[in-house]
mmCIF file of N, CA and C in Angstrom:
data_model
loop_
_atom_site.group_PDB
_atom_site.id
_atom_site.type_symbol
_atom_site.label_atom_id
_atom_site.label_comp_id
_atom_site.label_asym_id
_atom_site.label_seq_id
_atom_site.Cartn_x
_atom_site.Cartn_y
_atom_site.Cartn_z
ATOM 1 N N UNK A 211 6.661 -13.910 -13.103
ATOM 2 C CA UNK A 211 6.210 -12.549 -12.866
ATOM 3 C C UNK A 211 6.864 -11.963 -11.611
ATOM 4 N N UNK A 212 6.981 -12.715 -10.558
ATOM 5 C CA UNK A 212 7.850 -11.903 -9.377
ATOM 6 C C UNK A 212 9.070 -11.768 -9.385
ATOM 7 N N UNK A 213 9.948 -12.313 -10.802
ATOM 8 C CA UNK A 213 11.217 -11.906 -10.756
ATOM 9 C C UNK A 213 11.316 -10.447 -11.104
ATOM 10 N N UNK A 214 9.986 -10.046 -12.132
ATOM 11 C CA UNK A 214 10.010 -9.142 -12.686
ATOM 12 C C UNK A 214 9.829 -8.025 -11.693
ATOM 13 N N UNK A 215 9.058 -8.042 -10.860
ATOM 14 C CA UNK A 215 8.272 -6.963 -9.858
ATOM 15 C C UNK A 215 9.060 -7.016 -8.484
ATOM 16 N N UNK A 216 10.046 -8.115 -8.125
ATOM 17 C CA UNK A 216 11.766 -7.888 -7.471
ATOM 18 C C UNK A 216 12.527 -6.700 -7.904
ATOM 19 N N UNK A 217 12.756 -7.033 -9.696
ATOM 20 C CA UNK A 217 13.698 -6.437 -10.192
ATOM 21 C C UNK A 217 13.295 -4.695 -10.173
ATOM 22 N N UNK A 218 11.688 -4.473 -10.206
ATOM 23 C CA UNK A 218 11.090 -3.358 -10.165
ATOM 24 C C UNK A 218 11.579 -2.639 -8.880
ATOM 25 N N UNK A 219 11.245 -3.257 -7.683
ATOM 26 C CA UNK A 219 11.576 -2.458 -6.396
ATOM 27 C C UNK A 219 12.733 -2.894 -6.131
ATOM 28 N N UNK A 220 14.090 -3.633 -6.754
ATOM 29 C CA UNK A 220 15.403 -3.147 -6.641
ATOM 30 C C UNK A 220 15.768 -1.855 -7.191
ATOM 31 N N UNK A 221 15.320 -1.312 -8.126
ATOM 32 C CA UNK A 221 15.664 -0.408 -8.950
ATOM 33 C C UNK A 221 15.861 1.046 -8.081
ATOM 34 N N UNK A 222 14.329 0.952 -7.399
ATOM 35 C CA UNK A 222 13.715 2.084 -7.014
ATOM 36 C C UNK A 222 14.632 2.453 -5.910
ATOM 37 N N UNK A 223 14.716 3.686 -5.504
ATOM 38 C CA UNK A 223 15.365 4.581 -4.649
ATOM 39 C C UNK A 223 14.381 4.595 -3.633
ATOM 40 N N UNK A 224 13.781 5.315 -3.657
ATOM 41 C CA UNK A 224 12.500 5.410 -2.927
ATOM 42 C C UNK A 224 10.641 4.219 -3.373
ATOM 43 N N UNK A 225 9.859 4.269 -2.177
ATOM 44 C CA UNK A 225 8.660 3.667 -2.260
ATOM 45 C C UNK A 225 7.556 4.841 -2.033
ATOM 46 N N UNK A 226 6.252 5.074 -2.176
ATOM 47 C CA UNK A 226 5.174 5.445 -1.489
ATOM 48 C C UNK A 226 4.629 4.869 -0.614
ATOM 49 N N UNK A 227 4.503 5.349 0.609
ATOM 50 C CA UNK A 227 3.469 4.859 1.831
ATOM 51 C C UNK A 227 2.689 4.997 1.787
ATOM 52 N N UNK A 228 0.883 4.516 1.370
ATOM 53 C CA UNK A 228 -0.058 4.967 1.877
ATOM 54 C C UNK A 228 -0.500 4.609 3.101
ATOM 55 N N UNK A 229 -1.309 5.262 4.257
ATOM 56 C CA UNK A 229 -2.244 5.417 5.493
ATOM 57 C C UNK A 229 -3.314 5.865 5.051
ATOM 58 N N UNK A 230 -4.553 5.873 6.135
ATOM 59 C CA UNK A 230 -5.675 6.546 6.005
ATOM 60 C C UNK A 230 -5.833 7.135 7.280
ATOM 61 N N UNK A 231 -5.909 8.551 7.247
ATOM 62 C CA UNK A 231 -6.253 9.451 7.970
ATOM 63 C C UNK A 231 -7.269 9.356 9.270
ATOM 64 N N UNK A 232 -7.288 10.322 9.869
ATOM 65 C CA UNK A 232 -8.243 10.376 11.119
ATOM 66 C C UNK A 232 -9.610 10.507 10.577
ATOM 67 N N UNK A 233 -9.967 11.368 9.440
ATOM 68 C CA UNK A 233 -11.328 11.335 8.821
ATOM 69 C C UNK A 233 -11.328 10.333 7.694
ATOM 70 N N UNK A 234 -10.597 9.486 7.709
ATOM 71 C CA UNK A 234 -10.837 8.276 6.593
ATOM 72 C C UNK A 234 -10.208 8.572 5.179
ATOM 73 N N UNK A 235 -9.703 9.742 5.006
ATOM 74 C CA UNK A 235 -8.857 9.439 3.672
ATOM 75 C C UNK A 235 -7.459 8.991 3.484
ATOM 76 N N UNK A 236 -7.113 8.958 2.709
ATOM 77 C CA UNK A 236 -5.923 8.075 1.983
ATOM 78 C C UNK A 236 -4.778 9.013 1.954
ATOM 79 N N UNK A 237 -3.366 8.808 2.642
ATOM 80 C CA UNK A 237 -2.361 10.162 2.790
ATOM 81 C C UNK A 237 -1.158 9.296 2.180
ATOM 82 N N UNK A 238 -0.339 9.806 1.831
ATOM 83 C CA UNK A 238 0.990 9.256 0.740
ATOM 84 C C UNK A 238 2.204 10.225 1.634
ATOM 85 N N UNK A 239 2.861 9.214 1.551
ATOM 86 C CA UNK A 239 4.460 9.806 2.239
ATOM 87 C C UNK A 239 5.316 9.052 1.223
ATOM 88 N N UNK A 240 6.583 9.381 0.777
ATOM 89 C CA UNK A 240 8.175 9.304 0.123
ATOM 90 C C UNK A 240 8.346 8.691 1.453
ATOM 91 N N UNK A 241 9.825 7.589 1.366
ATOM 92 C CA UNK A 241 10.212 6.937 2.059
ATOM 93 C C UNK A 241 11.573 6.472 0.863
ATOM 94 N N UNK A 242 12.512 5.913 1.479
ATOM 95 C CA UNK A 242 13.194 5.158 1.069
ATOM 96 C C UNK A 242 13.340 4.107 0.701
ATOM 97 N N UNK A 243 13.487 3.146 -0.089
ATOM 98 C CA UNK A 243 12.937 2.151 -0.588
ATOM 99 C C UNK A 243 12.916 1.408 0.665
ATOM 100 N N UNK A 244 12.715 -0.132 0.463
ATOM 101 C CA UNK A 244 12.960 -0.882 1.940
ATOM 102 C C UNK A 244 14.073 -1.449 2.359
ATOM 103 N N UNK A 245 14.334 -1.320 3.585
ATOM 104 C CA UNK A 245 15.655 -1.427 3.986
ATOM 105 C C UNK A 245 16.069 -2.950 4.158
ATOM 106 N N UNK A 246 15.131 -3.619 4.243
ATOM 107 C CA UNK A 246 14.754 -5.227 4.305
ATOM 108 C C UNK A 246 13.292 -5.767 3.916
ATOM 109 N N UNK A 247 13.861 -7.147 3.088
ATOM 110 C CA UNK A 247 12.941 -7.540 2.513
ATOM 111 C C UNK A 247 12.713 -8.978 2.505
ATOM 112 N N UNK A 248 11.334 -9.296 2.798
ATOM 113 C CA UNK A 248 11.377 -11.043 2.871
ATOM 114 C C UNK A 248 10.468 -11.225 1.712
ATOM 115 N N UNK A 249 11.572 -11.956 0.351
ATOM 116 C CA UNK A 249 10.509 -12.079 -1.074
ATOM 117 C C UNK A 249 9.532 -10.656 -1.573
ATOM 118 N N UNK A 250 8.538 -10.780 -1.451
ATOM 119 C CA UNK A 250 7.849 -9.963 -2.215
ATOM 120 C C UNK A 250 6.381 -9.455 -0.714
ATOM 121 N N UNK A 251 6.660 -10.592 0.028
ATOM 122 C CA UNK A 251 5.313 -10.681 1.106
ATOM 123 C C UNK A 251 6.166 -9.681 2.080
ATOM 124 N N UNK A 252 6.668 -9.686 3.004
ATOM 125 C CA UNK A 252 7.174 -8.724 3.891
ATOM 126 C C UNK A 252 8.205 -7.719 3.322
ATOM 127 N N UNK A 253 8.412 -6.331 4.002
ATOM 128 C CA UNK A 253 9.367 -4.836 3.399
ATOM 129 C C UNK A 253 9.171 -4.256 5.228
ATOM 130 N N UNK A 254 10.999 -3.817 4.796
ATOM 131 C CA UNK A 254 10.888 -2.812 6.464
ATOM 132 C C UNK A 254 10.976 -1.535 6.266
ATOM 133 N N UNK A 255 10.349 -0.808 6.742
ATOM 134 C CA UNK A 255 10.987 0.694 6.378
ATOM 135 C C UNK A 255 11.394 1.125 7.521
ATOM 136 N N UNK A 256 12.018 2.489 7.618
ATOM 137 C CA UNK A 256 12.871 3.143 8.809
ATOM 138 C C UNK A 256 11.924 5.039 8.299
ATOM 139 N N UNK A 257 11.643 5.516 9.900
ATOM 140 C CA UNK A 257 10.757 6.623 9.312
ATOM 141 C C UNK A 257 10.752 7.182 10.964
ATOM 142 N N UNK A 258 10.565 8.302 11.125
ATOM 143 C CA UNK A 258 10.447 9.387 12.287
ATOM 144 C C UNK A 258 9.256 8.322 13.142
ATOM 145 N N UNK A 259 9.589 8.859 14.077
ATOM 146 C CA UNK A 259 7.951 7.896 15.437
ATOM 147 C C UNK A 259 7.432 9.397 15.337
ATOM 148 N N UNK A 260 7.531 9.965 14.929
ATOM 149 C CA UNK A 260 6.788 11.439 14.971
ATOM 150 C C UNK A 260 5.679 11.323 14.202
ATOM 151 N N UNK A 261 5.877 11.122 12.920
ATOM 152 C CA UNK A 261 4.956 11.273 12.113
ATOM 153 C C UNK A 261 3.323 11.075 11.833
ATOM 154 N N UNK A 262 2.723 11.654 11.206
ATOM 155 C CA UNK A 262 0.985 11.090 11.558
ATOM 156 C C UNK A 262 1.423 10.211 10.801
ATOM 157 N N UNK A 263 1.520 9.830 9.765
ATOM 158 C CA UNK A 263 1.564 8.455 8.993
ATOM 159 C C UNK A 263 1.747 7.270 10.364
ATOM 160 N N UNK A 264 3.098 7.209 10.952
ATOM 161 C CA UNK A 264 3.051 6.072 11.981
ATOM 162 C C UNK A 264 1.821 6.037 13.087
ATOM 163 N N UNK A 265 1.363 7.568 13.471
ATOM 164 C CA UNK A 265 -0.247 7.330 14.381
ATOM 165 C C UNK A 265 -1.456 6.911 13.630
ATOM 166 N N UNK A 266 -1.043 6.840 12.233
ATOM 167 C CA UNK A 266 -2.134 6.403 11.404
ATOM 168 C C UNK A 266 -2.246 4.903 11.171
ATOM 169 N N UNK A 267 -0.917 4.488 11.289
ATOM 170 C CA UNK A 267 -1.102 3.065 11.223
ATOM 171 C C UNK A 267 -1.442 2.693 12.928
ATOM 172 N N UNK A 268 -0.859 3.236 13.574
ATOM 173 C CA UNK A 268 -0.953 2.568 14.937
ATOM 174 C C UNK A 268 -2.730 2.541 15.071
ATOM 175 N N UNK A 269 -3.571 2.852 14.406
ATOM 176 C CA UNK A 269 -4.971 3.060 14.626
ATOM 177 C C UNK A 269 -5.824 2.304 13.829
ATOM 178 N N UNK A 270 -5.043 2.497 12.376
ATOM 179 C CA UNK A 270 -5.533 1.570 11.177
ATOM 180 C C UNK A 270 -4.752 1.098 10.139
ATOM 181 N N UNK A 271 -4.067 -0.211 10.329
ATOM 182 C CA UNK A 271 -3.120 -1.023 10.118
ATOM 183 C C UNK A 271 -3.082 -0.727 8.064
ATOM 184 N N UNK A 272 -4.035 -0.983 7.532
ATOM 185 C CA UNK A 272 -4.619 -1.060 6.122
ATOM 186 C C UNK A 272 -3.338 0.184 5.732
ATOM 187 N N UNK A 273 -2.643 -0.616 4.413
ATOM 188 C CA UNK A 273 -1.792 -0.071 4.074
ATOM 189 C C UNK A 273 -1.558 -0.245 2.631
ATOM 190 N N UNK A 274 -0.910 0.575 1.620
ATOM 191 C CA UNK A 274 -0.597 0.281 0.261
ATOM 192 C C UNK A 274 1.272 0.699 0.138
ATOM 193 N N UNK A 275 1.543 0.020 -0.277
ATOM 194 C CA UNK A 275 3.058 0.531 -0.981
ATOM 195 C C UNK A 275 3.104 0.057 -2.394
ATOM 196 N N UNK A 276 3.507 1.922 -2.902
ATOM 197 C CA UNK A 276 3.935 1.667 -4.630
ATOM 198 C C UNK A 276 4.990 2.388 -4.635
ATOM 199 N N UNK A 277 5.878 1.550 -5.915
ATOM 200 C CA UNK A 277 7.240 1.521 -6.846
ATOM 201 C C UNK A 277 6.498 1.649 -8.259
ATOM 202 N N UNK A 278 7.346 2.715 -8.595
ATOM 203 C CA UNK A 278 7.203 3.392 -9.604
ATOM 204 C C UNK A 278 8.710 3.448 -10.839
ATOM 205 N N UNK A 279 8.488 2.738 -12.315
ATOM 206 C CA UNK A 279 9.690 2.827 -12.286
ATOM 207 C C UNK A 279 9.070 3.752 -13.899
ATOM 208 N N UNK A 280 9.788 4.785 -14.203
ATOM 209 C CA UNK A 280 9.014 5.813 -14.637
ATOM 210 C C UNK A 280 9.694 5.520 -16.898
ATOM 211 N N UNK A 281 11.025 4.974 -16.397
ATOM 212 C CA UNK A 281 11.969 4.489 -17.680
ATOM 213 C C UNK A 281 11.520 3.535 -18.472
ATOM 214 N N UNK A 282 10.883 2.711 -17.587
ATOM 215 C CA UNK A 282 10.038 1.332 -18.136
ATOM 216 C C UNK A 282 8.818 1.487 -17.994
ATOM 217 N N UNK A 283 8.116 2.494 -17.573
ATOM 218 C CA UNK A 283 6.745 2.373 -17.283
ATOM 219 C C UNK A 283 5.879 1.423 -16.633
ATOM 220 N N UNK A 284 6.351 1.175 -15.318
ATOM 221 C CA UNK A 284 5.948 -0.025 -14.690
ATOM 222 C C UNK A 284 5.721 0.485 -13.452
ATOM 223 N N UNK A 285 5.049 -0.605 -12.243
ATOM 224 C CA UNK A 285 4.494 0.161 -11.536
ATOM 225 C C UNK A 285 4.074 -1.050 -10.991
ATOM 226 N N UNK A 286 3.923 -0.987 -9.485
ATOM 227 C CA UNK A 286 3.505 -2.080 -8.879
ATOM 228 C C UNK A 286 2.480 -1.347 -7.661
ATOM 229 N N UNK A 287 1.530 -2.246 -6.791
ATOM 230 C CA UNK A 287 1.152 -1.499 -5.766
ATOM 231 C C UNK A 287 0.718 -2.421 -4.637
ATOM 232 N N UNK A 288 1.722 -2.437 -3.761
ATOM 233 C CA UNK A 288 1.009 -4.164 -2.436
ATOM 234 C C UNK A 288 0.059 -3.353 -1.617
ATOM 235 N N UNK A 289 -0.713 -4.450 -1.499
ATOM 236 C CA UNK A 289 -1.838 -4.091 -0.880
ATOM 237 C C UNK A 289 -1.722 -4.820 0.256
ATOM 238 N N UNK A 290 -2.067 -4.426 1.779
ATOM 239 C CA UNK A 290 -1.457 -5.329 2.904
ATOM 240 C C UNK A 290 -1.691 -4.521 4.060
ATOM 241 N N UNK A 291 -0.894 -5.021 5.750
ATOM 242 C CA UNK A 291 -0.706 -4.070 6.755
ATOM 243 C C UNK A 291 0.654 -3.595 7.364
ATOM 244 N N UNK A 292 0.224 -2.577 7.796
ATOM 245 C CA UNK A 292 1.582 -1.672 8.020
ATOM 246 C C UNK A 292 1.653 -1.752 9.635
ATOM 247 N N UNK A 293 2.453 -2.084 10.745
ATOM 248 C CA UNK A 293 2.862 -2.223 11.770
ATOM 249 C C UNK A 293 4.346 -1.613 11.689
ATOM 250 N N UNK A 294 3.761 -1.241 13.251
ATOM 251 C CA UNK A 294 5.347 -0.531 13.913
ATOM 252 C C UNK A 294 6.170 -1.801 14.486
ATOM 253 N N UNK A 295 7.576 -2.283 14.089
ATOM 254 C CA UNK A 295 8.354 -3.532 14.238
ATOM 255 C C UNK A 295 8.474 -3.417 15.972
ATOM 256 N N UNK A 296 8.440 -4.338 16.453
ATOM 257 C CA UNK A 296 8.446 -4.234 18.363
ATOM 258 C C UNK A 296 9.989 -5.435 18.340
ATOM 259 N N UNK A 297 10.673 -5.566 17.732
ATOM 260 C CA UNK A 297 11.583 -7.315 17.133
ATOM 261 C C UNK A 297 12.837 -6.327 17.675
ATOM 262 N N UNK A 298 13.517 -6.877 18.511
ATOM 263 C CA UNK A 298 14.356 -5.965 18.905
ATOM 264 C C UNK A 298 15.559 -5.986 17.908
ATOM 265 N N UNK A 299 15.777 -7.354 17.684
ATOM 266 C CA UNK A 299 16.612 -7.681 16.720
ATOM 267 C C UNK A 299 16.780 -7.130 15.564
ATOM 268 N N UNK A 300 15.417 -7.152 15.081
ATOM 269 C CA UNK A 300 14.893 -6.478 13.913
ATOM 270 C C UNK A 300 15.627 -4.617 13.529
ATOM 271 N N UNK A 301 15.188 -4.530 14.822
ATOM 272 C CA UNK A 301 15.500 -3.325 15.043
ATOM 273 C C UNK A 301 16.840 -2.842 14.792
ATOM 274 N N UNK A 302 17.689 -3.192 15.246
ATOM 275 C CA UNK A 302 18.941 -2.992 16.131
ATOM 276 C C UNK A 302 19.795 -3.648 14.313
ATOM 277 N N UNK A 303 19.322 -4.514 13.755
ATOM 278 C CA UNK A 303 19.999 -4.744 12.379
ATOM 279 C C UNK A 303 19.702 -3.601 11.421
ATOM 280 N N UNK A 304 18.406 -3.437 11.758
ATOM 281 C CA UNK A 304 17.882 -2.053 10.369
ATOM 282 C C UNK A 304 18.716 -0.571 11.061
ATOM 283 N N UNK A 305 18.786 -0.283 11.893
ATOM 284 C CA UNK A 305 19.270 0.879 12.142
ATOM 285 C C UNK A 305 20.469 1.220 12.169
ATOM 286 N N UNK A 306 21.325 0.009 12.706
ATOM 287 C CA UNK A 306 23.202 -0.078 12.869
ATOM 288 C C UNK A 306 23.651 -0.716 11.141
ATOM 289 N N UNK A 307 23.003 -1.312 10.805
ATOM 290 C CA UNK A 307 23.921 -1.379 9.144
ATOM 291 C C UNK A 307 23.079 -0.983 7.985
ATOM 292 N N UNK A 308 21.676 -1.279 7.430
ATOM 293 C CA UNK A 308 21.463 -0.797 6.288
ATOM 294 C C UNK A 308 21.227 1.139 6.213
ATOM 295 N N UNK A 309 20.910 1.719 7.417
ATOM 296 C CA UNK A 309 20.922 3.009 7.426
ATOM 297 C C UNK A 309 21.866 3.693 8.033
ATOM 298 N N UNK A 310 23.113 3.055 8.180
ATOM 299 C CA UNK A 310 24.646 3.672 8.789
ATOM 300 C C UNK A 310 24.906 5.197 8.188
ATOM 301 N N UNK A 311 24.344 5.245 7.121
ATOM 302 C CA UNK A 311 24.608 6.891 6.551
ATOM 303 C C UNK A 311 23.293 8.163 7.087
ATOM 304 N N UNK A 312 22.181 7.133 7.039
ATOM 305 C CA UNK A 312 21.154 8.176 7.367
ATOM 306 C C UNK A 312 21.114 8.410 8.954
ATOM 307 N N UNK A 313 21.547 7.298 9.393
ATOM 308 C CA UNK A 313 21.646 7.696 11.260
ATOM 309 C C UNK A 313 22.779 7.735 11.504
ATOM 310 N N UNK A 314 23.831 8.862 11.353
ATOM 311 C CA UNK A 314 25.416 8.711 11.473
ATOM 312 C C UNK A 314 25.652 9.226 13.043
ATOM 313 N N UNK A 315 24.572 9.853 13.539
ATOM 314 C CA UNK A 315 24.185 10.752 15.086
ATOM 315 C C UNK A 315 24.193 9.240 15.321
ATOM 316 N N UNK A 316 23.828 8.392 15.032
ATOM 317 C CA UNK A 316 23.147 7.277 16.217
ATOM 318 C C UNK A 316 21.735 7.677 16.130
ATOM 319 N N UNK A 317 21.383 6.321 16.766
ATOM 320 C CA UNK A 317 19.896 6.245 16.974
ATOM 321 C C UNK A 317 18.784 6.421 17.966
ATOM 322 N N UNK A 318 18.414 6.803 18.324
ATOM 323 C CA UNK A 318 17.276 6.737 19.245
ATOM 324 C C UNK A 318 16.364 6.399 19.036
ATOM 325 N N UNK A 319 16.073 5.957 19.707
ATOM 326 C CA UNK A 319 14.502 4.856 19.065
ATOM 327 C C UNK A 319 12.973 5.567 19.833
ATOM 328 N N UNK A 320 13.429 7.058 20.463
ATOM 329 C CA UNK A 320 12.276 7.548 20.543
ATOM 330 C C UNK A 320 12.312 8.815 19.301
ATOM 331 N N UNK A 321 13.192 8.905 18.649
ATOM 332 C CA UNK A 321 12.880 9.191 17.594
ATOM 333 C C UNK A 321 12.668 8.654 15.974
ATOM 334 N N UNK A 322 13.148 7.582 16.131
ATOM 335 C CA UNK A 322 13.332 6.706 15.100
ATOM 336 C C UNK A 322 12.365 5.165 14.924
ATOM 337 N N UNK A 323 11.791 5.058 14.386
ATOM 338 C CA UNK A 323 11.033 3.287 14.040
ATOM 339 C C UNK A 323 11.446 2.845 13.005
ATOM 340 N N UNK A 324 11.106 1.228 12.960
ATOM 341 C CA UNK A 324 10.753 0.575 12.007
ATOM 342 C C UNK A 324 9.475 0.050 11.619
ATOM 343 N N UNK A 325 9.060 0.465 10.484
ATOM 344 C CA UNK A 325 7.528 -0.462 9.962
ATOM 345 C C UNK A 325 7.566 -1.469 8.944
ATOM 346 N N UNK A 326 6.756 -2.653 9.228
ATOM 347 C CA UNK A 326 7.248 -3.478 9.070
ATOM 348 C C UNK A 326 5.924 -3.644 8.018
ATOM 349 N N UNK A 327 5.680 -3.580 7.092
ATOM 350 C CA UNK A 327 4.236 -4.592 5.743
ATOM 351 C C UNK A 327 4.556 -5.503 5.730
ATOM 352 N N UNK A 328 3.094 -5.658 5.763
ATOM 353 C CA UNK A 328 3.006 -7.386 5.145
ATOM 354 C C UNK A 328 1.833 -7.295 4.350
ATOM 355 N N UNK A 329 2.067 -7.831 3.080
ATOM 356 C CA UNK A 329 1.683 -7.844 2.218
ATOM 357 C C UNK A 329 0.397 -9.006 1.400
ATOM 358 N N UNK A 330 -0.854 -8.283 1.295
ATOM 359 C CA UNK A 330 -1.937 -9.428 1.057
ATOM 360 C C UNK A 330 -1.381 -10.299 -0.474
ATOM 361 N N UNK A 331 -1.753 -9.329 -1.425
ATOM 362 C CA UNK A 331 -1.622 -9.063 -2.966
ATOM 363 C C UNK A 331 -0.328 -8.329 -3.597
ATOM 364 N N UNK A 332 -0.354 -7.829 -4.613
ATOM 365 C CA UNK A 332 0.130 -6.978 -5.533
ATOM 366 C C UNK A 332 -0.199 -6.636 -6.804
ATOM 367 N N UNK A 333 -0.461 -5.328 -7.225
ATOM 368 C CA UNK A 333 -0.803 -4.929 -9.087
ATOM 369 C C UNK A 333 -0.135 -4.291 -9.438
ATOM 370 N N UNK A 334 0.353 -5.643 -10.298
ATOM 371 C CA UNK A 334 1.665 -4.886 -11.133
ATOM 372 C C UNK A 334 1.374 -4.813 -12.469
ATOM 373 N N UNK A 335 1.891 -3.440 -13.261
ATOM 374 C CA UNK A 335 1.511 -2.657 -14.582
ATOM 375 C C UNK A 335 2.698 -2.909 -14.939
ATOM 376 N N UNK A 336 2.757 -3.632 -16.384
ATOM 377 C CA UNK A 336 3.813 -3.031 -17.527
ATOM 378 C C UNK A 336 3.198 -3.832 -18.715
ATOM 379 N N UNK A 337 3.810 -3.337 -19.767
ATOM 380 C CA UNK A 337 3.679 -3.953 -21.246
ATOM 381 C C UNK A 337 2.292 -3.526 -21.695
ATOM 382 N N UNK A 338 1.716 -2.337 -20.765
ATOM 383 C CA UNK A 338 0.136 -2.333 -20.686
ATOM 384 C C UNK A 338 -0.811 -3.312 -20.243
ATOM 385 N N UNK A 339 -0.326 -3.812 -19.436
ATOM 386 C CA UNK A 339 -1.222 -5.112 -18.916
ATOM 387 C C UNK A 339 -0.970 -4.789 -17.380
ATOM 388 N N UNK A 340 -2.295 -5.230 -16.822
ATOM 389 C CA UNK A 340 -2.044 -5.207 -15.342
ATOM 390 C C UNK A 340 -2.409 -6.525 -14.735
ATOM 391 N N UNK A 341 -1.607 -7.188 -14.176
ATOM 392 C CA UNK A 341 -1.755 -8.806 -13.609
ATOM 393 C C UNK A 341 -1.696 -8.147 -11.454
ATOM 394 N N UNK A 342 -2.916 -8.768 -11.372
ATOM 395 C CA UNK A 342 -3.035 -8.796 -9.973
ATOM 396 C C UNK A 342 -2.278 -10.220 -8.910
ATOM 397 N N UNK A 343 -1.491 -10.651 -8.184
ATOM 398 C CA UNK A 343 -1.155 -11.898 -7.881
ATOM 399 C C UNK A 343 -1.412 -11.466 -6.296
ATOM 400 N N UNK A 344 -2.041 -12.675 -5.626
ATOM 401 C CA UNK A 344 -2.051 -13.069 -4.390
ATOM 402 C C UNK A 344 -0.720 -13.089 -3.435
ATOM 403 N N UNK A 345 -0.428 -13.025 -2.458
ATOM 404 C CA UNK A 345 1.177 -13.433 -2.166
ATOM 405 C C UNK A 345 0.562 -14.093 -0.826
#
């Protein structure tokens, strides 16, 4: 099953971010798929330090990311936490080679982060079946 739900978020261009808000609801941001990935349990993303989404995690970690693949009708959704990456290393690899086109200015890192999920679970939909797996 996780070759299958790999092959799902290779596909994808983009992911959904969910956060939860200052009054407790649930907010969705577009993102780019992930720029790095460890298996199916860790995903990095690259995203403005501006944004409420990143003050939303900095407050309340609880996070969802879904891939959507719309041709196959499939659909996955990790359930997990969302942190701002502090890894300098980390850093300095995600910004100088997998996003060389989106940061062609260069980077600044008071405008720019990385967030880093980690991932409890996952529910993944296809064939009409939905299988929940632990990670």
């Amino acid at each position: 099953m996780n070759k299958h739900i790999d092959a799902l978020i290779t596909r994808q261009e983009n992911a959904f971010l969910t956060s939860i808000d200052d009054a407790g609801y649930p907010t969705v941001k577009v993102v780019r798929s992930p720029r790095k990935r460890d298996g199916l349990k860790t995903m990095y993303f690259t995203t403005h330090n501006n944004t409420q989404m990143v003050k939303s995690y900095e407050v309340n970690q609880q996070a969802m990311v879904y891939f959507m693949d719309e041709a196959r009708f499939q659909t996955a959704s990790f359930y997990g936490t969302m942190t701002v990456e502090t890894d300098p290393t980390i850093i300095q690899e995600l910004m100088e080679t997998e996003n060389a086109p989106v940061f062609a200015k260069g980077v600044d890192p008071k405008t720019y982060c990385v967030l880093r999920f980690t991932a409890d679970k996952v529910k993944f939909f296809s064939n009409m079946t939905t299988e929940v797996i632990d990670l």
